PDB file of C-alpha atoms in Angstrom:
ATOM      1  CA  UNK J1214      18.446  34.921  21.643  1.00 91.00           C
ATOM      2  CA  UNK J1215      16.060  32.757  23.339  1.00 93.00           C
ATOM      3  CA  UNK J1216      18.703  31.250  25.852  1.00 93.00           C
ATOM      4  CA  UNK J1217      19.373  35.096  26.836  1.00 94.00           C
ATOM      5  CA  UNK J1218      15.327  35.339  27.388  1.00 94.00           C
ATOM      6  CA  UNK J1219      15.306  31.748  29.719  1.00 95.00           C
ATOM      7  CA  UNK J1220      18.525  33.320  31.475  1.00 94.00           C
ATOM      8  CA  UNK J1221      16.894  36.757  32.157  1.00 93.00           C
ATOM      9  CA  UNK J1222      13.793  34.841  33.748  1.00 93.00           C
ATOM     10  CA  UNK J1223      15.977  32.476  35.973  1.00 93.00           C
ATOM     11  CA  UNK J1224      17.834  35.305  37.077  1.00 92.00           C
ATOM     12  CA  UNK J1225      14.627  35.898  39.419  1.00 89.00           C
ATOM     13  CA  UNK J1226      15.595  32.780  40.934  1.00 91.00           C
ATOM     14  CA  UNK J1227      19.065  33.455  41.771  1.00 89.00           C
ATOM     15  CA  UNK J1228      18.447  36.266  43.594  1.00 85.00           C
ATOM     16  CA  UNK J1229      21.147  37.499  45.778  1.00 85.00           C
ATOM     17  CA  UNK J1230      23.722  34.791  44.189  1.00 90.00           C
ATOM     18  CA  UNK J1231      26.927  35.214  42.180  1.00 92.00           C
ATOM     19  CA  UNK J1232      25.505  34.654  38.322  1.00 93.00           C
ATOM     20  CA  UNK J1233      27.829  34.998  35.203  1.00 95.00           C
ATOM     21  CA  UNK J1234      26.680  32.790  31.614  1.00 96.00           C
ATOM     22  CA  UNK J1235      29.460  31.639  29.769  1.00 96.00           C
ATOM     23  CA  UNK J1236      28.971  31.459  25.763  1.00 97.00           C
ATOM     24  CA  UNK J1237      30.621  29.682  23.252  1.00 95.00           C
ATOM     25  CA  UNK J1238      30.768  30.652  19.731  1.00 95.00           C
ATOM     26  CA  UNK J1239      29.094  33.401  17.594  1.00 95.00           C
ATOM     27  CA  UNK J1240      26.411  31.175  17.464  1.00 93.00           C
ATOM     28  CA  UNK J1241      25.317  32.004  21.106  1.00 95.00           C
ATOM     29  CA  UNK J1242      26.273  35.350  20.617  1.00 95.00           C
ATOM     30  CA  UNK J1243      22.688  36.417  20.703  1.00 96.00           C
ATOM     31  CA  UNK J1244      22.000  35.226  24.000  1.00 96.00           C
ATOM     32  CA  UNK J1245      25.135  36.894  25.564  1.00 97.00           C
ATOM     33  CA  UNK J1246      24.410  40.388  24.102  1.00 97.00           C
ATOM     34  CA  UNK J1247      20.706  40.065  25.191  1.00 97.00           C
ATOM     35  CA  UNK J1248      21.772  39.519  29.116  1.00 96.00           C
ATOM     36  CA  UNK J1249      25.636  40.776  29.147  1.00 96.00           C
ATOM     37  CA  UNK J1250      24.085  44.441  30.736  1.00 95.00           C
ATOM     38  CA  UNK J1251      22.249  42.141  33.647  1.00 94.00           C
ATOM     39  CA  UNK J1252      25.002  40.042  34.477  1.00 95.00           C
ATOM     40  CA  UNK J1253      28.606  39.287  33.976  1.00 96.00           C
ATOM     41  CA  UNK J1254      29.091  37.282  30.994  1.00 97.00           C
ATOM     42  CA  UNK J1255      32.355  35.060  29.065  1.00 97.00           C
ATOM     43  CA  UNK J1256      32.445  34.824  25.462  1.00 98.00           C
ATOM     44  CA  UNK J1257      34.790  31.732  24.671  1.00 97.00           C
ATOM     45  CA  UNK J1258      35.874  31.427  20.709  1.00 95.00           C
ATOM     46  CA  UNK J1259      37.443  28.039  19.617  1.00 93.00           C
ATOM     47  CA  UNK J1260      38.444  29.342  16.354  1.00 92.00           C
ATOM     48  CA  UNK J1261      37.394  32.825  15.253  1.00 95.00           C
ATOM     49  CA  UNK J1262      34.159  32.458  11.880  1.00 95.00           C
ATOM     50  CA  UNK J1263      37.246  34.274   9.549  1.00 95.00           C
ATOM     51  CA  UNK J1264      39.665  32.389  10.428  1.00 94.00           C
ATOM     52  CA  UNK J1265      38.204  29.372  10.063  1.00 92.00           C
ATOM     53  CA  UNK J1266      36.870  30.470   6.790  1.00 93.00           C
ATOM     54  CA  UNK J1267      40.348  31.757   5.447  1.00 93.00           C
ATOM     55  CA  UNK J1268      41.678  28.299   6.192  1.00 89.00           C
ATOM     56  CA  UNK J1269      39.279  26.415   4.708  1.00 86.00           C
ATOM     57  CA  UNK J1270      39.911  28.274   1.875  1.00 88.00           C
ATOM     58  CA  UNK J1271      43.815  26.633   1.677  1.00 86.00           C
ATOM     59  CA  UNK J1272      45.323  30.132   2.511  1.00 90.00           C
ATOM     60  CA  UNK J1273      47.434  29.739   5.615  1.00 89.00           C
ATOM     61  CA  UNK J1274      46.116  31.764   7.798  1.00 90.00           C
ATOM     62  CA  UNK J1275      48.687  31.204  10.694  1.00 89.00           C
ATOM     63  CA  UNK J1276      51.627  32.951   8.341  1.00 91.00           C
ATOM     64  CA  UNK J1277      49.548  35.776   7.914  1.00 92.00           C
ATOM     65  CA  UNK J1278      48.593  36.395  11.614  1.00 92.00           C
ATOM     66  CA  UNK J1279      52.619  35.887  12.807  1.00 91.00           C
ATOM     67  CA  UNK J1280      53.539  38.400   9.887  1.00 90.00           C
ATOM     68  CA  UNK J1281      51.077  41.142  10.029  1.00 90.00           C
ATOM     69  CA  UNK J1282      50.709  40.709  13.904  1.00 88.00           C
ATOM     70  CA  UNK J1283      54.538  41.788  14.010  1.00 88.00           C
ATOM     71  CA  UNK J1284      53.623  44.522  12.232  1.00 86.00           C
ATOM     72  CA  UNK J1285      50.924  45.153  14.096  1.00 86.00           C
ATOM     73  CA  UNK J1286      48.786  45.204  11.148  1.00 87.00           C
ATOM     74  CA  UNK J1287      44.959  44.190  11.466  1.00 87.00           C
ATOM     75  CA  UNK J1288      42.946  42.350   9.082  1.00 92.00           C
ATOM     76  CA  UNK J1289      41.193  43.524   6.256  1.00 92.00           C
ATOM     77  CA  UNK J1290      37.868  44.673   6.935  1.00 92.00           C
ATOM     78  CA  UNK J1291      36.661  43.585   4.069  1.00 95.00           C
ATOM     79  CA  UNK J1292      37.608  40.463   4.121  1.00 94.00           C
ATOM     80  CA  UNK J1293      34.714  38.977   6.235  1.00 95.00           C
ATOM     81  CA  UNK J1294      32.475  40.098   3.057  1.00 96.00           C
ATOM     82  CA  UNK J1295      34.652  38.501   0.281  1.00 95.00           C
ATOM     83  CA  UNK J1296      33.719  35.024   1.653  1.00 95.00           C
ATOM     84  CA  UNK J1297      30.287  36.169   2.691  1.00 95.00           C
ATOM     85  CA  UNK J1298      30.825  35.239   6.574  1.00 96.00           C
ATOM     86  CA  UNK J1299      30.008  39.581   7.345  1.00 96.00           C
ATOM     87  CA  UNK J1300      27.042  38.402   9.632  1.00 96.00           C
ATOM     88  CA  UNK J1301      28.825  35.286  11.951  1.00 96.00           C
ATOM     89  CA  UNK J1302      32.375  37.838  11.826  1.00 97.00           C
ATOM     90  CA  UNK J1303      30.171  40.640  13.289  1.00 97.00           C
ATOM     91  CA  UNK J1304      28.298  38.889  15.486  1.00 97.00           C
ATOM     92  CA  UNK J1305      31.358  37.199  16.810  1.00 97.00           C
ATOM     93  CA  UNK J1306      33.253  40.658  17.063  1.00 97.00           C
ATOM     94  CA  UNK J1307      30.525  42.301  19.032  1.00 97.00           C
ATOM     95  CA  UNK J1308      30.656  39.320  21.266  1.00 97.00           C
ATOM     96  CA  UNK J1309      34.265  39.801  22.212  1.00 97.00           C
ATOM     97  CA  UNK J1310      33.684  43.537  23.152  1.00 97.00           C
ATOM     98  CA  UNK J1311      30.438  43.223  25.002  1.00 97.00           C
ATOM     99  CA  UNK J1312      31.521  40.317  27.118  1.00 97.00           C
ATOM    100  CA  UNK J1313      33.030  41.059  30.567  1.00 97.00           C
ATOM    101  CA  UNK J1314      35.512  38.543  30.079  1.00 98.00           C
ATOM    102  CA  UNK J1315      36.591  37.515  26.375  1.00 98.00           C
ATOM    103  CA  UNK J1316      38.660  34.059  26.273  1.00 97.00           C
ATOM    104  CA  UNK J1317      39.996  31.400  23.884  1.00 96.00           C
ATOM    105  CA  UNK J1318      41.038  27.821  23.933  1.00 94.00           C
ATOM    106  CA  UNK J1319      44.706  28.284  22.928  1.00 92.00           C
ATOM    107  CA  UNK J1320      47.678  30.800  22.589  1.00 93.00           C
ATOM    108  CA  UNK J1321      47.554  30.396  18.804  1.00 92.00           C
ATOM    109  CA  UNK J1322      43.928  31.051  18.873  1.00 94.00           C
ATOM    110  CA  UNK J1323      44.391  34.149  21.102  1.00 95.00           C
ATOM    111  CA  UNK J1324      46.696  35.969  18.472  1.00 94.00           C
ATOM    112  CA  UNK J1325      44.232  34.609  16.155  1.00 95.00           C
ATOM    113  CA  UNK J1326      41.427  36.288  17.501  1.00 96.00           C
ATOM    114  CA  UNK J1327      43.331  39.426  18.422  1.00 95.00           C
ATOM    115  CA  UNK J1328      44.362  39.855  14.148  1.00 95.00           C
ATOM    116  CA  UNK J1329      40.634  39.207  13.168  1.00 95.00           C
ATOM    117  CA  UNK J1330      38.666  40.550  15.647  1.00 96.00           C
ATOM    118  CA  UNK J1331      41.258  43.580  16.593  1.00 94.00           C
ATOM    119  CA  UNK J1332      40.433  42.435  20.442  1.00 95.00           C
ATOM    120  CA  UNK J1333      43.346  40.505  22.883  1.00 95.00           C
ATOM    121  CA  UNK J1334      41.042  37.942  25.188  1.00 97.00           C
ATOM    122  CA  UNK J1335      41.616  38.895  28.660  1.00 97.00           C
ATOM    123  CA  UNK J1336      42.427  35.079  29.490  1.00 97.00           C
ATOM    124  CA  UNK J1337      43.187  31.841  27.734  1.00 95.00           C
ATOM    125  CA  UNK J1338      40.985  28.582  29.336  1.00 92.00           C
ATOM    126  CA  UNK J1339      42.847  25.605  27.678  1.00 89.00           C
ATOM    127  CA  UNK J1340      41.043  22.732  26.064  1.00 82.00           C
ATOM    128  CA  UNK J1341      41.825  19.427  27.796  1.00 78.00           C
ATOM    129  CA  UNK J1342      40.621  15.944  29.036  1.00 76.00           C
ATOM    130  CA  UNK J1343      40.306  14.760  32.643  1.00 77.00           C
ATOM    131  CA  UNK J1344      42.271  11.801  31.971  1.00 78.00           C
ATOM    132  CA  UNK J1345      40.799  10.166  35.201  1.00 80.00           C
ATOM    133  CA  UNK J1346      37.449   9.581  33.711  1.00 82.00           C
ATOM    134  CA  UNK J1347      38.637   7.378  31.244  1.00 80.00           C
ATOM    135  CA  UNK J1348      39.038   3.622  31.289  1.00 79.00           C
ATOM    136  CA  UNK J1349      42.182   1.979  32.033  1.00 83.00           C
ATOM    137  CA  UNK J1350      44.042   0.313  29.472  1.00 84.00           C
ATOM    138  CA  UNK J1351      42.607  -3.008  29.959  1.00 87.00           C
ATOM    139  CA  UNK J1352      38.918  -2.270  30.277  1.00 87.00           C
ATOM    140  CA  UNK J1353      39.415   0.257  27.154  1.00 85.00           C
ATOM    141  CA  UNK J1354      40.489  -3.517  25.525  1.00 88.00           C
ATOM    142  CA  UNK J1355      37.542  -4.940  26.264  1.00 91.00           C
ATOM    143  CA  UNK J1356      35.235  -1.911  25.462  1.00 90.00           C
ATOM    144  CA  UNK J1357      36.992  -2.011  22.490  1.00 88.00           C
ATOM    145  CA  UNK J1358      36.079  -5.544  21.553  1.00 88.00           C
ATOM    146  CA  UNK J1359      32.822  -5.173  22.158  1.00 92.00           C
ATOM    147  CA  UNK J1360      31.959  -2.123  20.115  1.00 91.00           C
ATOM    148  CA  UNK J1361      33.554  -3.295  17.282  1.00 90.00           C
ATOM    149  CA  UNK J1362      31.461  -6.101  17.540  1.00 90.00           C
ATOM    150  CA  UNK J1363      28.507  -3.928  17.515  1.00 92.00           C
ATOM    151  CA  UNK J1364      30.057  -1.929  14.529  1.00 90.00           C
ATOM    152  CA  UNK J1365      30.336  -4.734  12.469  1.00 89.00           C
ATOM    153  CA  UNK J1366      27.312  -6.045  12.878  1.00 89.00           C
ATOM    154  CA  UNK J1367      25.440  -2.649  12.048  1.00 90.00           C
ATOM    155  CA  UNK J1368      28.159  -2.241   9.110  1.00 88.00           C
ATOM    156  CA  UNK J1369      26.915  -5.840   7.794  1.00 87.00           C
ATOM    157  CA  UNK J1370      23.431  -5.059   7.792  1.00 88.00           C
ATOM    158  CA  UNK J1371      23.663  -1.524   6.677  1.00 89.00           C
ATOM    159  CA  UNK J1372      25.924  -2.582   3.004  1.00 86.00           C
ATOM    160  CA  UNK J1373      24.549  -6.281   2.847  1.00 84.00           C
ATOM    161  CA  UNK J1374      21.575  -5.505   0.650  1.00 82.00           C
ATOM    162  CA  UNK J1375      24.201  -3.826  -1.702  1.00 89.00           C
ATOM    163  CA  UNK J1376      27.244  -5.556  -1.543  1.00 84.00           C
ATOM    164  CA  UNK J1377      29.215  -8.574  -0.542  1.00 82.00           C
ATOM    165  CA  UNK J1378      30.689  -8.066   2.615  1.00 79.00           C
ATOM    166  CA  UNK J1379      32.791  -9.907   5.159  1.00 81.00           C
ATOM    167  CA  UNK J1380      33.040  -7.779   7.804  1.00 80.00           C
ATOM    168  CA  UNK J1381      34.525  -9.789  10.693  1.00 78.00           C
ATOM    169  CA  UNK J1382      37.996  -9.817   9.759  1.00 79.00           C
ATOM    170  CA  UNK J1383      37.601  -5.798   7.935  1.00 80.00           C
ATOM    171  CA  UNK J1384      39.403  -3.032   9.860  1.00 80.00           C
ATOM    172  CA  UNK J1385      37.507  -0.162  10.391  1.00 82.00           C
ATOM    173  CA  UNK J1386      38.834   3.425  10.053  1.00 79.00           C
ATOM    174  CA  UNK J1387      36.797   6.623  10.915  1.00 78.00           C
ATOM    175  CA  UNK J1388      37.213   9.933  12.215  1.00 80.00           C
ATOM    176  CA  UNK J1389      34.907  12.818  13.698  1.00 79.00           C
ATOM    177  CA  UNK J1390      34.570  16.020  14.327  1.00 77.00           C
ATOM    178  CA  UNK J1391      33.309  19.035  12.456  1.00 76.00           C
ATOM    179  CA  UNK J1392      32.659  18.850   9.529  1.00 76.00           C
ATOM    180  CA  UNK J1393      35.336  21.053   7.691  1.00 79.00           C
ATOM    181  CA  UNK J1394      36.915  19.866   4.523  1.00 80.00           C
ATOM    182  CA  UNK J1395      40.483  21.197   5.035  1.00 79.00           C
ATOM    183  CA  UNK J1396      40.514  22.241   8.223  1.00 78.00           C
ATOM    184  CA  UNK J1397      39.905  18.798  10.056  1.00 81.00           C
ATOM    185  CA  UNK J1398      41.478  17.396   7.435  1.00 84.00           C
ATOM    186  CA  UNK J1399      38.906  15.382   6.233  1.00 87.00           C
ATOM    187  CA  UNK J1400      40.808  15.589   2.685  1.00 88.00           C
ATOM    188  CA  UNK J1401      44.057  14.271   3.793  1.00 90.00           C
ATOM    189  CA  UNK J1402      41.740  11.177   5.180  1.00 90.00           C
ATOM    190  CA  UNK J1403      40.178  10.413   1.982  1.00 92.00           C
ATOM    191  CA  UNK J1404      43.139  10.470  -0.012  1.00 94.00           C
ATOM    192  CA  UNK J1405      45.200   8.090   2.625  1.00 93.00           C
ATOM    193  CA  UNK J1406      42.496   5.673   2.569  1.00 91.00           C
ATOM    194  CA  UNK J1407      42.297   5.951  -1.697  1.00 94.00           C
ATOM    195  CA  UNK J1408      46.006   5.255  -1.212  1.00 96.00           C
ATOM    196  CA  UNK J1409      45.450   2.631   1.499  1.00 92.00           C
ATOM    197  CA  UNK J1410      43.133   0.601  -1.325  1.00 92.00           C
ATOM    198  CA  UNK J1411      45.209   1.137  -4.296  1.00 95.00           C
ATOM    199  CA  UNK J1412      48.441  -0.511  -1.931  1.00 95.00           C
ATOM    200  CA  UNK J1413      45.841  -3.465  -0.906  1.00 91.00           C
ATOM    201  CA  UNK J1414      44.899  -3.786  -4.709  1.00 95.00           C
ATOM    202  CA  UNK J1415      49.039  -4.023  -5.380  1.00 95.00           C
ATOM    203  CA  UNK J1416      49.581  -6.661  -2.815  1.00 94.00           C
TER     204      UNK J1416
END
């Protein structure tokens, strides 16, 4: 809501220049309904709130679209309330209708948000890296040395008081990302590296 306030005041200072605000998630959906009469405005959804939530649940959520889509049968209403996500689903679903232009990330996220939110999105913008502004292979090898380094050393000082630890010749596994259980698959990570340690125990 505030970022709609700090975008109505700049608009003053764009006078007589093309202005549209793109907005990401429900979570800025406050801002975009506060200025989307003033100017044009994009609502972008990476994943709709429900779906999300219905797949972190374990229910697969992409069976369900394809079958009822074919159908062309529309979510439950109340289904936003059975996993108490009414407020974020709402918010999110007045974003899509208010915007000028409502887009997603993906094709499968388009049909996605088209089943929950009952809305097609006038255009798909596709996720994706300039590849370009990455290191090359060799400097990415070197990079890589040294911030392993650096992990180590911060790994050594954060567990020493605690435990033994030989870190220099430990390989280091991690991931990132949000944080949802299933969804990331944050579960599936856990339970490789449980098996990775029981296998390392064996041999």
């Amino acid at each position: 809501f505030a970022c709609g306030i700090v975008i109505d005041k700049l608009l003053s200072v764009f006078k007589g220049k093309k202005v549209a605000a793109q907005f990401h998630e429900w979570l800025a959906g406050a801002g975009l309904l506060y200025v989307h009469k003033k100017i044009p405005t994009i609502f972008t959804t990476h994943a709709t709130t429900l779906g999300r939530t219905i797949a972190g649940w374990g229910e697969d959520l992409y069976t369900e679209v394809n079958q009822n889509m074919k159908n062309n049968i529309q979510i439950d209403p109340k289904r936003p309330y059975k996993y108490g996500v009414q407020a974020k689903h709402l918010m999110e679903k007045a974003c899509a209708y208010n915007a000028s232009i409502f887009s997603t990330v993906s094709e499968i996220t388009s049909r996605e948000a088209e089943y929950v939110l009952g809305k097609k999105p006038d255009i798909v913008l596709p996720n994706g890296l300039d590849i370009d502004r990455f290191p090359t292979m060799e400097e990415f090898a070197l990079l890589h040395r040294k911030y392993l380094q650096k992990m180590k050393h911060f790994f050594s000082a954060y567990f020493s008081p605690y435990y033994e630890t030989n870190m220099w010749d430990a390989m280091v596994f991690f991931t990132s990302g949000r944080y949802e259980f299933k969804n990331k698959g944050y579960d599936i990570f856990i339970e490789s590296l449980g098996k990775l340690n029981e296998r390392m125990k064996r041999e």
